[in-house]
Short mmCIF file of C-alpha atoms in Angstrom, two decimals:
data_model
loop_
_atom_site.label_atom_id
_atom_site.label_comp_id
_atom_site.label_asym_id
_atom_site.label_seq_id
_atom_site.Cartn_x
_atom_site.Cartn_y
_atom_site.Cartn_z
CA UNK I 148 136.76 104.32 87.44
CA UNK I 149 138.36 107.73 86.93
CA UNK I 150 136.00 110.63 86.18
CA UNK I 151 136.27 112.27 82.73
CA UNK I 152 138.36 115.44 82.48
CA UNK I 153 136.66 118.83 82.57
CA UNK I 154 137.35 119.25 78.86
CA UNK I 155 135.50 116.03 78.01
CA UNK I 156 132.62 116.97 80.29
CA UNK I 157 132.30 120.38 78.65
CA UNK I 158 132.38 118.77 75.21
CA UNK I 159 129.51 116.51 76.29
CA UNK I 160 127.57 119.51 77.61
CA UNK I 161 128.14 121.36 74.33
CA UNK I 162 126.83 118.45 72.26
CA UNK I 163 123.84 117.87 74.50
CA UNK I 164 122.80 121.51 74.67
CA UNK I 165 123.27 121.97 70.94
CA UNK I 166 121.03 118.96 70.27
CA UNK I 167 118.37 120.17 72.71
CA UNK I 168 118.12 123.59 71.05
CA UNK I 169 118.50 122.30 67.51
CA UNK I 170 115.95 119.51 67.92
CA UNK I 171 113.47 121.26 70.17
CA UNK I 172 113.47 124.77 68.69
CA UNK I 173 114.00 123.31 65.22
CA UNK I 174 110.79 121.31 65.50
CA UNK I 175 108.92 124.50 66.42
CA UNK I 176 110.48 126.56 63.62
CA UNK I 177 110.21 124.04 60.78
CA UNK I 178 107.48 121.56 61.62
CA UNK I 179 104.95 122.96 64.10
CA UNK I 180 102.67 124.57 61.51
CA UNK I 181 103.86 122.99 58.27
CA UNK I 182 101.30 122.88 55.46
CA UNK I 183 100.64 120.28 52.81
CA UNK I 184 98.35 120.12 49.77
CA UNK I 185 95.65 117.69 48.74
CA UNK I 186 95.54 116.15 45.30
CA UNK I 187 93.48 119.05 44.01
CA UNK I 188 95.92 121.58 45.42
CA UNK I 189 94.00 122.55 48.55
CA UNK I 190 96.20 123.33 51.59
CA UNK I 191 95.85 121.41 54.83
CA UNK I 192 97.74 121.27 58.12
CA UNK I 193 100.42 118.60 58.39
CA UNK I 194 102.45 120.22 61.16
CA UNK I 195 103.28 118.49 64.42
CA UNK I 196 101.70 121.19 66.61
CA UNK I 197 102.25 121.64 70.34
CA UNK I 198 102.29 117.90 71.03
CA UNK I 199 104.99 117.26 68.46
CA UNK I 200 107.17 120.10 69.74
CA UNK I 201 106.76 118.86 73.32
CA UNK I 202 107.84 115.37 72.26
CA UNK I 203 110.79 116.79 70.35
CA UNK I 204 112.16 118.56 73.41
CA UNK I 205 111.67 115.46 75.53
CA UNK I 206 113.37 113.24 72.97
CA UNK I 207 116.39 115.51 72.68
CA UNK I 208 116.98 115.22 76.41
CA UNK I 209 116.30 111.49 76.55
CA UNK I 210 118.64 110.67 73.67
CA UNK I 211 121.53 112.87 74.79
CA UNK I 212 121.19 111.82 78.43
CA UNK I 213 121.86 108.27 77.29
CA UNK I 214 124.54 109.38 74.80
CA UNK I 215 126.66 111.65 77.00
CA UNK I 216 125.03 111.77 80.43
CA UNK I 217 127.61 109.32 81.75
CA UNK I 218 130.35 111.79 80.80
CA UNK I 219 129.09 115.14 82.10
CA UNK I 220 125.96 114.34 84.07
CA UNK I 221 123.91 115.59 81.12
CA UNK I 222 122.73 118.95 82.46
CA UNK I 223 122.33 120.88 79.15
CA UNK I 224 120.78 123.68 81.21
CA UNK I 225 122.24 126.35 83.54
CA UNK I 226 119.34 125.93 85.96
CA UNK I 227 120.08 122.22 86.26
CA UNK I 228 123.75 122.89 86.93
CA UNK I 229 122.86 125.35 89.70
CA UNK I 230 120.11 123.18 91.17
CA UNK I 231 122.23 120.04 91.28
CA UNK I 232 125.09 121.99 92.86
CA UNK I 233 122.76 123.23 95.61
CA UNK I 234 121.58 119.66 96.13
CA UNK I 235 125.18 118.48 96.52
CA UNK I 236 125.39 116.57 93.24
CA UNK I 237 127.59 118.89 91.14
CA UNK I 238 130.85 120.51 92.35
CA UNK I 239 130.45 124.29 92.48
CA UNK I 240 133.74 124.70 90.60
CA UNK I 241 132.10 123.10 87.56
CA UNK I 242 129.01 125.31 87.51
CA UNK I 243 130.39 128.39 85.72
CA UNK I 244 132.25 126.41 83.00
CA UNK I 245 129.12 124.33 82.44
CA UNK I 246 126.90 127.41 82.13
CA UNK I 247 129.24 129.21 79.73
CA UNK I 248 129.48 126.09 77.56
CA UNK I 249 125.71 125.57 77.56
CA UNK I 250 125.02 129.16 76.51
CA UNK I 251 127.61 129.06 73.72
CA UNK I 252 126.27 125.73 72.45
CA UNK I 253 122.74 127.10 72.43
CA UNK I 254 123.76 130.20 70.49
CA UNK I 255 125.60 128.07 67.92
CA UNK I 256 122.51 125.89 67.51
CA UNK I 257 120.34 129.00 67.16
CA UNK I 258 122.66 130.36 64.47
CA UNK I 259 122.53 127.07 62.55
CA UNK I 260 118.73 127.06 62.77
CA UNK I 261 118.62 130.63 61.43
CA UNK I 262 120.93 129.67 58.57
CA UNK I 263 118.68 126.76 57.59
CA UNK I 264 115.43 128.69 58.01
CA UNK I 265 116.78 131.54 55.87
CA UNK I 266 117.04 129.07 52.99
CA UNK I 267 113.28 129.31 52.49
CA UNK I 268 112.21 132.25 50.32
CA UNK I 269 110.26 134.82 52.29
CA UNK I 270 111.33 133.61 55.74
CA UNK I 271 111.65 136.34 58.35
CA UNK I 272 113.41 135.55 61.63
CA UNK I 273 111.55 138.30 63.50
CA UNK I 274 109.02 136.57 65.74
CA UNK I 275 109.61 133.18 64.13
CA UNK I 276 112.55 131.63 66.01
CA UNK I 277 110.63 129.86 68.80
CA UNK I 278 111.57 132.47 71.39
CA UNK I 279 110.09 132.55 74.87
CA UNK I 280 107.98 135.48 76.01
CA UNK I 281 105.11 136.93 78.00
CA UNK I 282 102.43 139.49 77.29
CA UNK I 283 102.39 140.19 73.56
CA UNK I 284 105.15 137.61 73.10
CA UNK I 285 103.25 134.81 74.86
CA UNK I 286 101.62 132.40 72.39
CA UNK I 287 98.26 132.92 74.12
CA UNK I 288 98.89 136.36 75.66
CA UNK I 289 99.69 135.38 79.26
CA UNK I 290 101.00 138.04 81.63
CA UNK I 291 104.47 138.54 83.14
CA UNK I 292 103.23 137.20 86.50
CA UNK I 293 101.73 134.10 84.90
CA UNK I 294 104.96 133.46 83.02
CA UNK I 295 107.09 133.95 86.14
CA UNK I 296 104.99 131.59 88.24
CA UNK I 297 104.72 128.79 85.70
CA UNK I 298 108.44 128.87 84.88
CA UNK I 299 109.39 128.71 88.58
CA UNK I 300 106.94 125.90 89.36
CA UNK I 301 107.76 123.79 86.32
CA UNK I 302 111.52 124.17 86.72
CA UNK I 303 111.24 123.22 90.39
CA UNK I 304 109.38 120.02 89.57
CA UNK I 305 111.70 119.30 86.66
CA UNK I 306 114.63 119.41 89.07
CA UNK I 307 112.77 117.19 91.53
CA UNK I 308 112.37 114.61 88.76
CA UNK I 309 116.03 114.92 87.78
CA UNK I 310 117.28 114.61 91.35
CA UNK I 311 114.93 111.72 92.09
CA UNK I 312 115.55 109.81 88.88
CA UNK I 313 119.34 110.09 89.30
CA UNK I 314 119.35 109.46 93.06
CA UNK I 315 121.75 106.67 94.04
CA UNK I 316 118.74 104.93 95.62
CA UNK I 317 116.68 105.00 92.40
CA UNK I 318 116.55 102.14 89.86
CA UNK I 319 119.56 102.38 87.57
CA UNK I 320 119.32 103.10 83.86
CA UNK I 321 115.83 104.63 83.78
CA UNK I 322 116.69 108.22 84.69
CA UNK I 323 116.82 109.61 81.14
CA UNK I 324 113.39 108.17 80.37
CA UNK I 325 111.78 109.86 83.38
CA UNK I 326 113.58 113.12 82.66
CA UNK I 327 112.68 113.14 78.97
CA UNK I 328 109.02 112.41 79.74
CA UNK I 329 109.00 115.12 82.41
CA UNK I 330 110.28 117.68 79.91
CA UNK I 331 107.63 116.57 77.43
CA UNK I 332 104.91 117.03 80.05
CA UNK I 333 106.31 120.45 80.98
CA UNK I 334 106.03 121.57 77.36
CA UNK I 335 102.50 120.21 77.03
CA UNK I 336 101.52 122.37 80.00
CA UNK I 337 103.32 125.60 79.22
CA UNK I 338 103.87 126.10 75.50
CA UNK I 339 100.72 128.28 75.33
CA UNK I 340 101.95 130.38 78.27
CA UNK I 341 105.62 131.12 77.52
CA UNK I 342 106.58 128.80 74.66
CA UNK I 343 108.30 126.91 77.53
CA UNK I 344 111.77 127.67 78.75
CA UNK I 345 112.77 126.05 82.08
CA UNK I 346 116.24 126.47 80.56
CA UNK I 347 118.08 129.80 80.27
CA UNK I 348 120.43 128.46 77.59
CA UNK I 349 117.50 127.43 75.38
CA UNK I 350 115.93 130.89 75.80
CA UNK I 351 119.17 132.76 75.09
CA UNK I 352 119.86 130.57 72.07
CA UNK I 353 117.12 132.11 69.94
CA UNK I 354 116.08 135.37 71.66
CA UNK I 355 118.49 137.66 69.81
CA UNK I 356 117.85 136.02 66.43
CA UNK I 357 114.10 136.29 67.02
CA UNK I 358 114.00 139.96 68.06
CA UNK I 359 110.43 141.27 68.40
CA UNK I 360 110.95 142.08 72.08
CA UNK I 361 112.36 138.68 73.06
CA UNK I 362 115.79 140.00 74.15
CA UNK I 363 114.15 142.47 76.54
CA UNK I 364 112.12 139.68 78.15
CA UNK I 365 115.04 137.27 78.42
CA UNK I 366 115.72 138.22 82.05
CA UNK I 367 112.60 136.34 83.19
CA UNK I 368 113.78 133.15 81.52
CA UNK I 369 117.00 133.31 83.50
CA UNK I 370 115.54 134.38 86.83
CA UNK I 371 112.53 132.05 87.00
CA UNK I 372 114.28 128.77 86.07
CA UNK I 373 117.18 129.49 88.43
CA UNK I 374 114.80 130.29 91.30
CA UNK I 375 112.80 127.12 90.62
CA UNK I 376 115.93 124.98 90.39
CA UNK I 377 117.37 126.47 93.57
CA UNK I 378 114.15 125.76 95.46
CA UNK I 379 114.19 122.16 94.28
CA UNK I 380 117.85 121.73 95.23
CA UNK I 381 117.25 123.03 98.75
CA UNK I 382 114.01 121.13 99.32
CA UNK I 383 115.18 117.81 97.88
CA UNK I 384 118.31 117.83 100.01
CA UNK I 385 116.38 118.88 103.13
CA UNK I 386 113.54 116.40 102.73
CA UNK I 387 115.14 113.41 101.03
CA UNK I 388 118.90 113.82 101.41
CA UNK I 389 121.38 114.55 98.66
CA UNK I 390 121.01 111.11 97.09
CA UNK I 391 124.55 111.46 95.76
CA UNK I 392 126.40 108.35 94.66
CA UNK I 393 129.41 107.80 96.90
CA UNK I 394 131.36 106.04 94.14
CA UNK I 395 133.51 107.94 91.63
CA UNK I 396 131.15 107.63 88.69
CA UNK I 397 129.59 110.71 87.15
CA UNK I 398 125.88 111.01 87.92
CA UNK I 399 123.82 109.90 84.97
CA UNK I 400 121.02 111.57 83.08
CA UNK I 401 120.78 114.95 84.80
CA UNK I 402 119.50 116.48 81.65
CA UNK I 403 117.64 119.23 79.76
#
């Protein structure tokens, strides 16, 4: 079977990254702390909270990995593209086009989210666009060092799951499930620390719309995920082999 053209693979990456940002960040913006009213008009919390947001991010990856992972490999994340290239799964010539496409797709999704959110009277984007951050911008006030460490560690293990679940020796067809559940778990761990990135495109997508210091902290959410992904790529290949499929099919389900 002939591999899809670069144009088709980039289209798949655009769709997948858009969906990840739109679904994941959208759940945080619109539904995390939504309020309802009782019959006598008293307000009460009906939002999905941290657990719901974590599930939303996991579901975006799971669904798009099945939908387009067979076309592009389903990276949806610059760190994944770099990590899989280091592990010998992705051609280096594809990495830059993938990253550019992922960032553009994320920014488009962020702009659409801002457009929708602005339809509510009184909405202010500043500090309310699900941006990542540390210090004063961390949901629970965690430091720069804490944010750096958790983003490196979680991205490294995320890449281990991706590389293992899509290894040619692994059971076929289950990769997206493992990857989606891994991303859900990652968010359950780290939303209070950084609002969870492990994905530079996701962080870039909303940082500039959010303001409130998020653009100035964006560097960490590029550096840490790339370092974590690179470590995973090197270690997986050294310890377990590349696990690359020797046929001409595109690797499936390498998502986020």
